[in-house]
mmCIF file of C-alpha atoms in Angstrom:
data_model
loop_
_atom_site.group_PDB
_atom_site.id
_atom_site.type_symbol
_atom_site.label_atom_id
_atom_site.label_comp_id
_atom_site.label_asym_id
_atom_site.label_seq_id
_atom_site.Cartn_x
_atom_site.Cartn_y
_atom_site.Cartn_z
ATOM 1 C CA MET V 453 351.702 -180.056 10.688
ATOM 2 C CA GLU V 454 348.010 -179.542 9.950
ATOM 3 C CA LEU V 455 348.743 -175.802 9.391
ATOM 4 C CA ALA V 456 351.504 -176.372 6.810
ATOM 5 C CA ILE V 457 349.132 -179.381 4.991
ATOM 6 C CA GLY V 458 346.288 -176.679 5.192
ATOM 7 C CA ILE V 459 348.729 -173.668 3.776
ATOM 8 C CA ILE V 460 350.003 -176.176 1.166
ATOM 9 C CA LEU V 461 346.605 -177.022 -0.349
ATOM 10 C CA GLY V 462 345.328 -173.486 -0.001
ATOM 11 C CA ALA V 463 348.084 -171.967 -1.914
ATOM 12 C CA CYS V 464 347.671 -174.835 -4.510
ATOM 13 C CA ALA V 465 344.214 -173.791 -5.210
ATOM 14 C CA LEU V 466 345.038 -170.437 -5.200
ATOM 15 C CA GLY V 467 347.720 -171.091 -7.862
ATOM 16 C CA ALA V 468 345.181 -172.926 -9.657
ATOM 17 C CA GLY V 469 342.938 -170.308 -10.194
ATOM 18 C CA MET V 470 345.495 -167.499 -10.712
ATOM 19 C CA ALA V 471 346.772 -169.681 -13.646
ATOM 20 C CA MET V 472 343.384 -169.788 -15.275
ATOM 21 C CA ILE V 473 343.479 -166.165 -15.640
ATOM 22 C CA ALA V 474 345.646 -167.118 -18.558
ATOM 23 C CA GLY V 475 342.271 -168.610 -20.210
ATOM 24 C CA ILE V 476 340.910 -164.985 -20.453
ATOM 25 C CA GLY V 477 343.385 -163.665 -23.459
ATOM 26 C CA PRO V 478 342.882 -166.737 -25.894
ATOM 27 C CA GLY V 479 339.175 -166.166 -25.630
ATOM 28 C CA ILE V 480 339.533 -162.425 -26.768
ATOM 29 C CA GLY V 481 342.377 -163.172 -29.117
ATOM 30 C CA GLU V 482 340.358 -165.881 -30.805
ATOM 31 C CA GLY V 483 337.128 -163.819 -31.132
ATOM 32 C CA ASN V 484 339.058 -160.853 -32.705
ATOM 33 C CA ALA V 485 341.087 -163.158 -35.182
ATOM 34 C CA VAL V 486 337.644 -164.798 -36.234
ATOM 35 C CA ALA V 487 335.643 -161.627 -36.502
ATOM 36 C CA LYS V 488 338.461 -160.023 -38.778
ATOM 37 C CA ALA V 489 338.607 -163.476 -40.842
ATOM 38 C CA CYS V 490 335.029 -163.461 -41.323
ATOM 39 C CA GLU V 491 335.561 -159.587 -42.396
ATOM 40 C CA ALA V 492 338.188 -160.650 -44.830
ATOM 41 C CA ILE V 493 335.581 -163.728 -46.280
ATOM 42 C CA GLY V 494 333.126 -161.302 -46.792
ATOM 43 C CA ARG V 495 335.486 -158.899 -48.821
ATOM 44 C CA GLN V 496 336.972 -161.736 -51.008
ATOM 45 C CA PRO V 497 334.618 -164.679 -50.893
ATOM 46 C CA GLU V 498 336.953 -166.461 -53.606
ATOM 47 C CA SER V 499 339.893 -167.143 -50.683
ATOM 48 C CA LYS V 500 337.144 -168.739 -48.295
ATOM 49 C CA SER V 501 339.120 -171.995 -47.890
ATOM 50 C CA SER V 502 342.398 -170.828 -47.582
ATOM 51 C CA VAL V 503 341.321 -167.830 -44.906
ATOM 52 C CA THR V 504 339.552 -170.455 -43.071
ATOM 53 C CA THR V 505 342.372 -172.931 -42.988
ATOM 54 C CA THR V 506 344.678 -170.115 -41.869
ATOM 55 C CA MET V 507 342.004 -169.190 -39.323
ATOM 56 C CA LEU V 508 341.830 -172.583 -37.714
ATOM 57 C CA MET V 509 345.458 -172.744 -37.684
ATOM 58 C CA GLY V 510 345.825 -169.385 -35.945
ATOM 59 C CA CYS V 511 342.941 -170.308 -33.535
ATOM 60 C CA ALA V 512 344.110 -173.707 -32.648
ATOM 61 C CA ILE V 513 347.591 -172.341 -31.552
ATOM 62 C CA ALA V 514 346.100 -168.998 -29.703
ATOM 63 C CA GLU V 515 344.147 -171.574 -27.917
ATOM 64 C CA THR V 516 347.517 -173.137 -26.646
ATOM 65 C CA THR V 517 348.146 -170.458 -24.271
ATOM 66 C CA GLY V 518 344.761 -171.573 -22.414
ATOM 67 C CA LEU V 519 345.628 -175.050 -22.505
ATOM 68 C CA TYR V 520 348.856 -174.380 -20.993
ATOM 69 C CA ALA V 521 347.165 -172.502 -18.070
ATOM 70 C CA LEU V 522 344.352 -175.436 -17.895
ATOM 71 C CA VAL V 523 346.900 -178.181 -17.412
ATOM 72 C CA ILE V 524 349.198 -176.275 -14.814
ATOM 73 C CA ALA V 525 345.938 -175.641 -12.976
ATOM 74 C CA ILE V 526 344.911 -179.422 -13.188
ATOM 75 C CA LEU V 527 348.459 -180.418 -12.330
ATOM 76 C CA LEU V 528 348.189 -177.747 -9.020
ATOM 77 C CA ILE V 529 345.073 -179.192 -8.435
ATOM 78 C CA PHE V 530 345.471 -183.100 -8.535
ATOM 79 C CA VAL V 531 348.997 -183.737 -8.662
ATOM 80 C CA ALA V 532 351.168 -181.281 -6.555
ATOM 81 C CA PRO V 533 349.328 -181.238 -3.188
ATOM 82 C CA SER V 534 350.125 -184.877 -2.636
ATOM 83 C CA ARG V 535 353.785 -184.345 -3.545
ATOM 84 C CA LEU V 536 354.448 -181.604 -1.596
ATOM 85 C CA VAL V 537 352.602 -182.763 1.580
ATOM 86 C CA ASN V 538 355.066 -186.025 1.013
ATOM 87 C CA ILE V 539 357.754 -184.123 0.681
ATOM 88 C CA LEU V 540 356.838 -182.142 4.046
ATOM 89 C CA VAL V 541 356.313 -185.365 5.707
ATOM 90 C CA GLU V 542 359.747 -186.749 4.998
ATOM 91 C CA THR V 543 361.375 -183.527 5.922
ATOM 92 C CA MET V 544 359.605 -183.694 9.228
ATOM 93 C CA LYS V 545 360.401 -187.181 9.690
ATOM 94 C CA ASN V 546 364.139 -186.285 9.304
ATOM 95 C CA VAL V 547 364.066 -183.388 11.581
ATOM 96 C CA MET F 134 321.605 -179.521 -39.716
ATOM 97 C CA LYS F 135 324.258 -177.119 -41.346
ATOM 98 C CA LYS F 136 326.857 -179.271 -43.673
ATOM 99 C CA ILE F 137 329.971 -179.419 -42.340
ATOM 100 C CA ASN F 138 332.599 -177.305 -44.460
ATOM 101 C CA ALA F 139 335.291 -179.455 -46.367
ATOM 102 C CA THR F 140 337.922 -177.479 -45.110
ATOM 103 C CA VAL F 141 336.845 -178.431 -41.448
ATOM 104 C CA LEU F 142 336.762 -182.158 -42.203
ATOM 105 C CA ARG F 143 340.304 -181.881 -44.000
ATOM 106 C CA GLU F 144 342.083 -180.191 -41.272
ATOM 107 C CA THR F 145 340.560 -182.200 -38.752
ATOM 108 C CA LEU F 146 341.638 -185.598 -40.425
ATOM 109 C CA TYR F 147 345.148 -184.042 -40.697
ATOM 110 C CA VAL F 148 345.012 -183.336 -37.082
ATOM 111 C CA ALA F 149 343.934 -186.796 -36.061
ATOM 112 C CA VAL F 150 346.288 -188.461 -38.167
ATOM 113 C CA GLY F 151 349.124 -186.323 -36.839
ATOM 114 C CA THR F 152 347.611 -186.974 -33.091
ATOM 115 C CA ALA F 153 347.758 -190.669 -33.875
ATOM 116 C CA ILE F 154 351.539 -190.794 -34.993
ATOM 117 C CA LEU F 155 352.224 -188.700 -31.915
ATOM 118 C CA SER F 156 350.492 -190.994 -29.686
ATOM 119 C CA ILE F 157 352.177 -194.043 -30.938
ATOM 120 C CA VAL F 158 355.583 -191.934 -30.191
ATOM 121 C CA LEU F 159 354.499 -191.304 -26.930
ATOM 122 C CA ASN F 160 353.672 -194.970 -26.007
ATOM 123 C CA ALA F 161 357.129 -195.858 -27.394
ATOM 124 C CA VAL F 162 359.102 -193.572 -25.191
ATOM 125 C CA TYR F 163 357.094 -194.889 -22.030
ATOM 126 C CA LEU F 164 358.131 -198.177 -23.402
ATOM 127 C CA ILE F 165 361.515 -197.471 -23.529
ATOM 128 C CA ILE F 166 361.855 -195.851 -20.301
ATOM 129 C CA GLY F 167 360.230 -198.904 -18.657
ATOM 130 C CA ARG F 168 357.111 -197.028 -17.266
ATOM 131 C CA TRP F 169 354.518 -198.185 -19.779
ATOM 132 C CA ASN F 170 351.383 -200.225 -18.921
ATOM 133 C CA LEU F 171 347.716 -200.062 -20.164
ATOM 134 C CA THR F 172 346.765 -196.927 -17.870
ATOM 135 C CA VAL F 173 349.203 -194.858 -19.780
ATOM 136 C CA LEU F 174 347.673 -196.439 -23.416
ATOM 137 C CA PHE F 175 344.102 -195.496 -22.125
ATOM 138 C CA GLY F 176 345.261 -192.088 -20.805
ATOM 139 C CA ASN F 177 346.619 -191.338 -23.964
ATOM 140 C CA ILE F 178 343.680 -192.487 -25.660
ATOM 141 C CA LEU F 179 341.265 -190.511 -23.960
ATOM 142 C CA GLY F 180 343.598 -187.392 -24.181
ATOM 143 C CA ALA F 181 343.894 -187.840 -27.622
ATOM 144 C CA VAL F 182 340.145 -188.047 -28.663
ATOM 145 C CA VAL F 183 339.250 -185.197 -26.417
ATOM 146 C CA ALA F 184 342.274 -183.195 -28.110
ATOM 147 C CA VAL F 185 340.901 -183.864 -31.659
ATOM 148 C CA LEU F 186 337.253 -183.805 -30.508
ATOM 149 C CA ASN F 187 338.320 -179.814 -29.100
ATOM 150 C CA PHE F 188 339.769 -178.944 -32.136
ATOM 151 C CA PHE F 189 336.975 -180.078 -34.471
ATOM 152 C CA LEU F 190 334.634 -178.476 -32.139
ATOM 153 C CA MET F 191 336.661 -175.065 -32.459
ATOM 154 C CA ALA F 192 336.585 -175.440 -36.196
ATOM 155 C CA LEU F 193 332.880 -175.770 -35.760
ATOM 156 C CA THR F 194 332.083 -172.823 -34.063
ATOM 157 C CA VAL F 195 334.377 -170.959 -36.542
ATOM 158 C CA GLN F 196 332.504 -172.246 -39.553
ATOM 159 C CA SER F 197 329.429 -171.511 -37.900
ATOM 160 C CA SER F 198 330.166 -168.006 -37.384
ATOM 161 C CA ILE F 199 330.813 -167.226 -40.717
ATOM 162 C CA GLY F 200 328.305 -164.337 -41.998
ATOM 163 C CA LYS F 201 327.334 -163.451 -38.185
ATOM 164 C CA ASP F 202 328.282 -159.712 -36.919
ATOM 165 C CA GLU F 203 331.556 -159.138 -35.270
ATOM 166 C CA LYS F 204 329.889 -158.921 -31.607
ATOM 167 C CA ALA F 205 328.095 -162.078 -32.176
ATOM 168 C CA ILE F 206 331.152 -163.732 -33.297
ATOM 169 C CA LYS F 207 333.320 -162.726 -30.497
ATOM 170 C CA THR F 208 330.586 -163.686 -27.459
ATOM 171 C CA ARG F 209 330.361 -167.154 -29.576
ATOM 172 C CA VAL F 210 334.191 -167.821 -29.764
ATOM 173 C CA GLN F 211 334.512 -166.926 -26.295
ATOM 174 C CA PHE F 212 331.885 -169.142 -24.754
ATOM 175 C CA SER F 213 332.966 -171.807 -27.229
ATOM 176 C CA LEU F 214 336.610 -171.737 -25.487
ATOM 177 C CA LEU F 215 334.860 -171.424 -21.937
ATOM 178 C CA PHE F 216 333.004 -174.631 -22.680
ATOM 179 C CA ARG F 217 335.890 -176.494 -24.197
ATOM 180 C CA LEU F 218 338.207 -175.925 -21.418
ATOM 181 C CA LEU F 219 335.458 -177.016 -19.047
ATOM 182 C CA PHE F 220 334.969 -180.290 -21.028
ATOM 183 C CA MET F 221 338.819 -180.765 -20.886
ATOM 184 C CA PHE F 222 339.042 -180.001 -17.259
ATOM 185 C CA GLY F 223 336.013 -182.336 -16.492
ATOM 186 C CA VAL F 224 337.725 -185.054 -18.645
ATOM 187 C CA ALA F 225 341.027 -184.785 -16.552
ATOM 188 C CA VAL F 226 339.081 -184.702 -13.291
ATOM 189 C CA ILE F 227 337.464 -188.315 -14.643
ATOM 190 C CA ALA F 228 340.656 -189.693 -15.364
ATOM 191 C CA HIS F 229 342.003 -188.680 -12.003
ATOM 192 C CA PHE F 230 339.300 -190.448 -9.917
ATOM 193 C CA ILE F 231 339.840 -193.463 -12.099
ATOM 194 C CA PRO F 232 343.533 -194.207 -11.722
ATOM 195 C CA LYS F 233 343.045 -197.720 -12.274
ATOM 196 C CA ALA F 234 342.075 -197.000 -15.901
ATOM 197 C CA PHE F 235 343.651 -193.871 -16.763
ATOM 198 C CA ASP F 236 347.340 -192.217 -16.063
ATOM 199 C CA LEU F 237 346.926 -188.334 -15.883
ATOM 200 C CA ILE F 238 350.107 -187.231 -17.383
ATOM 201 C CA PRO F 239 349.792 -188.860 -20.656
ATOM 202 C CA LEU F 240 346.129 -187.470 -21.045
ATOM 203 C CA LEU F 241 347.506 -184.094 -19.976
ATOM 204 C CA ILE F 242 350.594 -184.635 -22.612
ATOM 205 C CA SER F 243 348.120 -185.462 -25.416
ATOM 206 C CA TYR F 244 346.120 -182.268 -25.001
ATOM 207 C CA PHE F 245 349.122 -180.691 -26.912
ATOM 208 C CA PHE F 246 349.612 -182.933 -29.659
ATOM 209 C CA PRO F 247 347.066 -181.067 -31.960
ATOM 210 C CA ARG F 248 349.487 -177.855 -31.392
ATOM 211 C CA ILE F 249 352.508 -179.874 -32.310
ATOM 212 C CA VAL F 250 350.905 -181.091 -35.303
ATOM 213 C CA ILE F 251 349.869 -177.913 -36.453
ATOM 214 C CA MET F 252 353.710 -176.482 -36.005
ATOM 215 C CA CYS F 253 354.802 -179.254 -38.285
ATOM 216 C CA ARG F 254 352.000 -178.649 -40.630
ATOM 217 C CA GLY F 255 353.721 -175.381 -41.601
ATOM 218 C CA PHE F 256 356.836 -177.484 -42.924
ATOM 219 C CA ILE F 257 354.813 -179.976 -44.918
ATOM 220 C CA LYS F 258 352.823 -179.327 -47.865
ATOM 221 C CA LEU F 259 349.635 -181.557 -48.162
ATOM 222 C CA PRO F 260 347.203 -182.027 -50.401
ATOM 223 C CA GLY F 261 344.357 -179.784 -50.205
ATOM 224 C CA ASP F 262 346.844 -176.534 -49.115
ATOM 225 C CA GLU F 263 345.063 -175.041 -52.023
ATOM 226 C CA THR F 264 345.722 -171.762 -53.752
ATOM 227 C CA PRO F 265 342.840 -168.955 -53.914
ATOM 228 C CA ALA F 266 341.983 -169.489 -57.638
ATOM 229 C CA SER F 267 341.025 -173.295 -56.698
ATOM 230 C CA ASP F 268 339.336 -172.318 -53.445
ATOM 231 C CA ALA F 269 336.331 -171.256 -55.729
ATOM 232 C CA ALA F 270 336.231 -174.940 -57.137
ATOM 233 C CA SER F 271 336.028 -176.444 -53.608
ATOM 234 C CA ASP F 272 333.648 -173.919 -52.295
ATOM 235 C CA ALA F 273 331.458 -175.222 -55.522
ATOM 236 C CA GLU F 274 331.729 -178.836 -54.595
ATOM 237 C CA ASP F 275 330.679 -177.817 -50.924
ATOM 238 C CA GLY F 276 327.520 -176.015 -52.379
ATOM 239 C CA ALA F 277 328.448 -173.273 -50.525
ATOM 240 C CA ASP F 278 327.186 -169.721 -51.122
ATOM 241 C CA PRO F 279 330.224 -167.726 -53.100
ATOM 242 C CA SER F 280 329.262 -165.067 -51.170
ATOM 243 C CA GLY F 281 330.791 -166.389 -48.081
ATOM 244 C CA ASN F 282 327.154 -165.884 -46.202
ATOM 245 C CA GLU F 283 325.822 -169.337 -44.774
ATOM 246 C CA ALA F 284 322.302 -169.463 -44.179
ATOM 247 C CA ASP F 285 321.805 -169.987 -40.285
ATOM 248 C CA ASP F 286 319.346 -172.689 -39.991
ATOM 249 C CA GLU F 287 320.355 -173.284 -36.065
#
């Protein structure tokens, strides 16, 4: 029983860590997008406002992938272990 | 301290208003399914505030990046994202350890509200969605340098 609980907790922690790998992509993508947008503003300063608006929207959307990963990690750390252990205990009672 | 760009303020305001509307919808849904209590409301408010603050900080990072070289911009944005994710994680941890005050699920749902608002933003024409011709005028109102290079006074 203790071993099973340990495996559940370990797997949840490992899963949360692996989920956060998805946080790398938005960082790289957002950095590239902002760098290119700044380049565009440098070339066409008169369109600064519209480029900034589009850039903000793009960054916010790109960041969502990182947020999904963060939320999955939080759920795996705080919510999943207790639920899974409860399921395990219920199953053991029924056996 | 650097002046906040009018575009940044305008977009943050739109996101904040949209997030507030979606928060009302979330509370209404919880009320309908009969699971509403004060922890849901507090969790939702905390999540919505953090989500809007996250958007605002991202916008400030983008604004302050203008005029810098490409490598510096990439590093700055990546560090900004890292710290903002850590901040959001920290808030979720606090909410988890105070279950009598905050419900974690509405808090996590609220993190996605700005994304939904921005998605809907594509279908709605709002005041301030300017053409490039009127951009120069708004820049002049901001007192911004027309070359796009802002003085770094950090």
